[in-house]
Amino acid sequence: MKSRTKVVVIGGGIAGCSTLYHLTQEGWSDVVLVERNELTSGTTWHSAAQVTNFGMNQTMVGLKTHSINLYKNLSENPEYPINYHHADGGIRLANTEAQMQGYRHFASMARGMGVEFEVIDAEECARRHPLISTTNLLGGLWDPLDGDIDPAQLCQALAYHARKAGAEVYRNTPVTALSQHKDDTWTVHTEQGDIDCDIVVNACGYRVNEVGAMMGVHHPVASMEHQYFLTEDIPGIAEAGHRMPLLRCQISDYYSRQEKGGLLVGFYEQDCKPWGMDGIDPNFVNALCPDDLDRVMDVLEGAFERMPALRETGIRSVVNGPITYTIDGAPLVGPIPSKRNAFCIIGLRAGLGEGGGHGWLLAQQIVHGEAFYDTWCLDPRRFTGHANVELTSLKAIEDYQNEFRFHFPHEHRPAGRPAKTTPLTPILAAEGAEFTVVNGWERVDYIKPSPDFHPSLTFNFDEAFNVVASEVKNVQENVGLCEVNGFNRLEITGPDRHSFLYRLFCGNVTRRSGRVGLGYLLNHQGMIKGEATIANIPASDRGPDRVWYGSAAASEYHDMDWLSQHLRADEDVQIRSMTNDQTILVLAGPNARNVLSACARGDWSKEAFPWLSVRETFIGFAPATVMGISFSGEHAYEIHVPNASLYAAYLTLRSAGERHGLKLFGARAVESMRMEKGFLHWKADLLTEFDPFETALDRFVNLDKGQFVGKDALLKRKASGPKRSLVTLKIDAIHAPAHGGASLMEGDTVVGTITSGDWGHRVGMNLAYAFVTPELTSPGTTMNLDMCGDMVAAEVIPFSPYDPDFSLMRS
């Protein structure tokens, strides 16, 4: 066994084998996999092993397409062929028009990734799958490349090709401890000896937190028992003359695929059961949980109704084994928060179907620092301090119960709520607030007109449309108040703070005391990494001269990692998180200055406190830091208040605002207004797949300044010209917004992809942002949007259709 290597991958299931294989494909051969027992002895060996193209976003579709292509190539390789039933086809069933509308959106989204789905009616579903009944069925989504694969053969093939490229695999080598050294390298301690390495990868399936504990971290991964059975031969399968398509039924919570002359039928029952909550037996290897078919009888009845042949068929065997889930059901693939040179590929509930793509994206991150796609939907840092075992298990149960039910726009399921709150949460709930969730925080979405107000789940504009319009109107004409909790706030101190930030931002960032600026951070490939406001706060009794770095709530762990990893040993800089200590109250509208002046001492005139200023003050007697910035496009202030004083500040503002028409507004109103102003959202419009020039952020780039992270790569990209460019679109539809991922078309050619969409209530337009081919960026250019299957016209318009000269914000 080696004593020194570049990467040690821990775990020999699909996650570990795929990672090892793809590391060699990226050119790293000095890599090792260690497995406590035999390859595939965890969850992988009993996987139902379905391989589909379906995904909830374009990144997921892309990684699944990579898996399909990889598995097909492996299956055809004469050196080590594997059994892969490629392109049997698969149907996802639906019995409501809303579900069918969702399928049409996913078909539009997948088209932008080169994947063709087909939305079919009930009769066509039955024609392609002759075992199903059309009772209570509207139709389904057809995936022509759906199939299944032999899990053990797949992993052995990946390991075989990795070994051939120079990698080594050590079976029966349990890891006993992990040690990280001052230079951020690691020692992996095993029962067979120690291995020093640069990088460690946790690919340990349901034992993920046993290895996590060796690093001093906890991963939000929980396991659920999952049952399927194999039937005796079914005459209808032989009579069909072709392999049965795979079936996934959100109506009855089951799936099936052909297995020899019968079916494999799996269940997602409501009376489901977590597994391993109190630890896992060390001897649980190639093992299963006890059968418990009584638990799935309700689901089985639905399967009998949909597939009557099951009533006449015997059961050959039952499989009940653990599968892993995360809080949102998507895997954790990428850097481990707060750790250097440590990665994970865990929580793969559909590991065999997706594992090829997950290993591909992780290997790219390890070798190159970034992946081919923006991987935020998989990033382990998208969950923060609230992600404990209990919350993860509650969300795993909920996700298991809704396995085939996709999330609708504005749908927020109830399990594990409220995870993060402020002192205002119950107050705002009493005011009628409906809440959305941002990184676990309960944030006001809008104020309900009545307690029994419950909008429909739909891809169209829902019943909250007029409620949001009213909130926007009051902000435009009077003044509104909005709580923005969870906003990532880092305090940066030390004499080298400005030179440190100078290196990280691609443009000029103000150093002037009492002033605020906006800037962008790039990765080493010259692509957008982050967006942040920088506020220079003068010394006071609250602290020394300092910088407040503010960014999206979801970026809390992501940005802290990026900043700390780029801090040089010779720089005198300290970074402290204030994210969970402060909350923002946004005061926006033409009467905002009057309200602020009524409850805070000092001169708040335009001359004394111009746009992009920052000042410490008191709201009544509550300490606060006020910034003259706006995300709505109206004259506005961000009022940052310690949580201990938040309620007092809120009461003071509400009282001062009574005579000025102050009303509450929420996140949906903010979304509408920021679309009208040309303001972008991190990880919706700001992606690692595009550079700042492609993202229409030229004014925030200064190539004449000294060296900054990503500058050399950005210069090369600029010389080669943009591949895609961000534009604002006016959509010719009044019934629905454009949804992220939807495809823009010229004839049968995809020419762009939507990133965000919403109705602009102040300008009376249906607005969207999209990345399109460079020749389509001129205002007045038209194309078609595939809006849930309907082709509607989309016209490029100038950015910021509302108040384009920013006069209101400066007023």
Short mmCIF file of N, CA and C in Angstrom, two decimals, residues 11-18 20-21 33 38-41 43-45 47 71 74 80 82 149-163 169 351-352 355:
data_model
loop_
_atom_site.label_atom_id
_atom_site.label_comp_id
_atom_site.label_asym_id
_atom_site.label_seq_id
_atom_site.Cartn_x
_atom_site.Cartn_y
_atom_site.Cartn_z
N GLY A 11 -14.33 5.23 0.50
CA GLY A 11 -15.63 4.67 0.17
C GLY A 11 -15.64 4.05 -1.22
N GLY A 12 -16.10 2.80 -1.31
CA GLY A 12 -16.02 2.06 -2.55
C GLY A 12 -17.36 1.78 -3.20
N GLY A 13 -18.32 2.67 -3.03
CA GLY A 13 -19.57 2.56 -3.76
C GLY A 13 -19.50 3.36 -5.05
N ILE A 14 -20.67 3.68 -5.61
CA ILE A 14 -20.68 4.41 -6.87
C ILE A 14 -20.03 5.77 -6.72
N ALA A 15 -20.21 6.44 -5.57
CA ALA A 15 -19.64 7.78 -5.40
C ALA A 15 -18.12 7.73 -5.43
N GLY A 16 -17.53 6.81 -4.66
CA GLY A 16 -16.08 6.73 -4.62
C GLY A 16 -15.48 6.23 -5.92
N CYS A 17 -16.09 5.20 -6.51
CA CYS A 17 -15.53 4.65 -7.76
C CYS A 17 -15.63 5.66 -8.90
N SER A 18 -16.73 6.40 -8.96
CA SER A 18 -16.87 7.41 -10.00
C SER A 18 -15.86 8.53 -9.81
N LEU A 20 -12.91 8.36 -8.29
CA LEU A 20 -11.58 7.85 -8.61
C LEU A 20 -11.39 7.79 -10.13
N TYR A 21 -12.36 7.24 -10.82
CA TYR A 21 -12.29 7.13 -12.29
C TYR A 21 -12.13 8.50 -12.93
N LEU A 33 -8.15 4.79 -3.69
CA LEU A 33 -9.45 4.58 -3.04
C LEU A 33 -9.27 3.54 -1.95
N GLU A 38 -15.67 -4.74 0.85
CA GLU A 38 -15.58 -4.94 -0.58
C GLU A 38 -16.25 -3.78 -1.31
N LEU A 39 -15.88 -3.54 -2.55
CA LEU A 39 -16.55 -2.52 -3.34
C LEU A 39 -18.04 -2.81 -3.41
N THR A 40 -18.84 -1.77 -3.32
CA THR A 40 -20.32 -1.80 -3.42
C THR A 40 -20.99 -2.50 -2.24
N SER A 41 -20.30 -2.62 -1.09
CA SER A 41 -20.88 -3.37 0.02
C SER A 41 -21.80 -2.53 0.89
N THR A 43 -24.72 0.81 0.25
CA THR A 43 -26.03 0.95 -0.40
C THR A 43 -25.99 0.49 -1.85
N THR A 44 -24.85 0.66 -2.50
CA THR A 44 -24.78 0.47 -3.95
C THR A 44 -25.25 -0.91 -4.38
N TRP A 45 -24.89 -1.94 -3.64
CA TRP A 45 -25.14 -3.31 -4.12
C TRP A 45 -26.63 -3.62 -4.24
N SER A 47 -29.02 -1.32 -4.91
CA SER A 47 -29.71 -0.23 -5.60
C SER A 47 -30.62 -0.77 -6.70
N TYR A 71 -22.03 5.48 -19.06
CA TYR A 71 -22.42 4.09 -18.86
C TYR A 71 -22.57 3.36 -20.19
N LEU A 74 -19.07 2.54 -21.32
CA LEU A 74 -18.51 1.45 -20.53
C LEU A 74 -19.13 0.12 -20.91
N TYR A 80 -14.09 -4.62 -20.55
CA TYR A 80 -14.80 -4.86 -19.30
C TYR A 80 -16.27 -4.49 -19.49
N ILE A 82 -20.35 -4.25 -19.30
CA ILE A 82 -21.31 -4.34 -18.19
C ILE A 82 -22.72 -4.39 -18.75
N ILE A 149 -29.10 -0.32 -14.84
CA ILE A 149 -27.73 -0.84 -14.99
C ILE A 149 -27.41 -1.76 -13.82
N ASP A 150 -26.49 -2.66 -14.02
CA ASP A 150 -26.02 -3.55 -12.95
C ASP A 150 -25.05 -2.76 -12.06
N PRO A 151 -25.41 -2.51 -10.80
CA PRO A 151 -24.59 -1.61 -9.96
C PRO A 151 -23.20 -2.16 -9.65
N ALA A 152 -23.12 -3.44 -9.34
CA ALA A 152 -21.81 -4.00 -9.00
C ALA A 152 -20.89 -3.99 -10.20
N GLN A 153 -21.40 -4.39 -11.37
CA GLN A 153 -20.57 -4.38 -12.57
C GLN A 153 -20.10 -2.96 -12.90
N LEU A 154 -21.00 -1.98 -12.74
CA LEU A 154 -20.63 -0.60 -13.04
C LEU A 154 -19.45 -0.15 -12.18
N CYS A 155 -19.54 -0.37 -10.88
CA CYS A 155 -18.47 0.08 -9.99
C CYS A 155 -17.17 -0.66 -10.27
N GLN A 156 -17.26 -1.96 -10.54
CA GLN A 156 -16.05 -2.71 -10.86
C GLN A 156 -15.41 -2.20 -12.15
N ALA A 157 -16.26 -1.83 -13.12
CA ALA A 157 -15.73 -1.31 -14.37
C ALA A 157 -15.03 0.03 -14.16
N LEU A 158 -15.65 0.90 -13.37
CA LEU A 158 -15.01 2.19 -13.08
C LEU A 158 -13.67 1.99 -12.38
N ALA A 159 -13.64 1.08 -11.40
CA ALA A 159 -12.40 0.80 -10.69
C ALA A 159 -11.35 0.19 -11.63
N TYR A 160 -11.79 -0.69 -12.52
CA TYR A 160 -10.89 -1.31 -13.48
C TYR A 160 -10.21 -0.25 -14.36
N HIS A 161 -10.99 0.65 -14.91
CA HIS A 161 -10.42 1.66 -15.80
C HIS A 161 -9.58 2.68 -15.02
N ALA A 162 -9.95 2.95 -13.76
CA ALA A 162 -9.13 3.85 -12.94
C ALA A 162 -7.78 3.21 -12.65
N ARG A 163 -7.80 1.91 -12.30
CA ARG A 163 -6.53 1.21 -12.05
C ARG A 163 -5.65 1.22 -13.30
N VAL A 169 -6.62 0.77 -5.66
CA VAL A 169 -7.80 0.50 -4.85
C VAL A 169 -7.41 -0.48 -3.75
N GLY A 351 -28.04 7.34 -6.39
CA GLY A 351 -26.62 7.33 -6.67
C GLY A 351 -26.21 6.69 -7.97
N LEU A 352 -26.81 5.54 -8.31
CA LEU A 352 -26.38 4.86 -9.54
C LEU A 352 -26.75 5.66 -10.77
N GLY A 355 -24.52 8.97 -10.32
CA GLY A 355 -23.16 8.92 -9.77
C GLY A 355 -22.07 9.20 -10.77
#
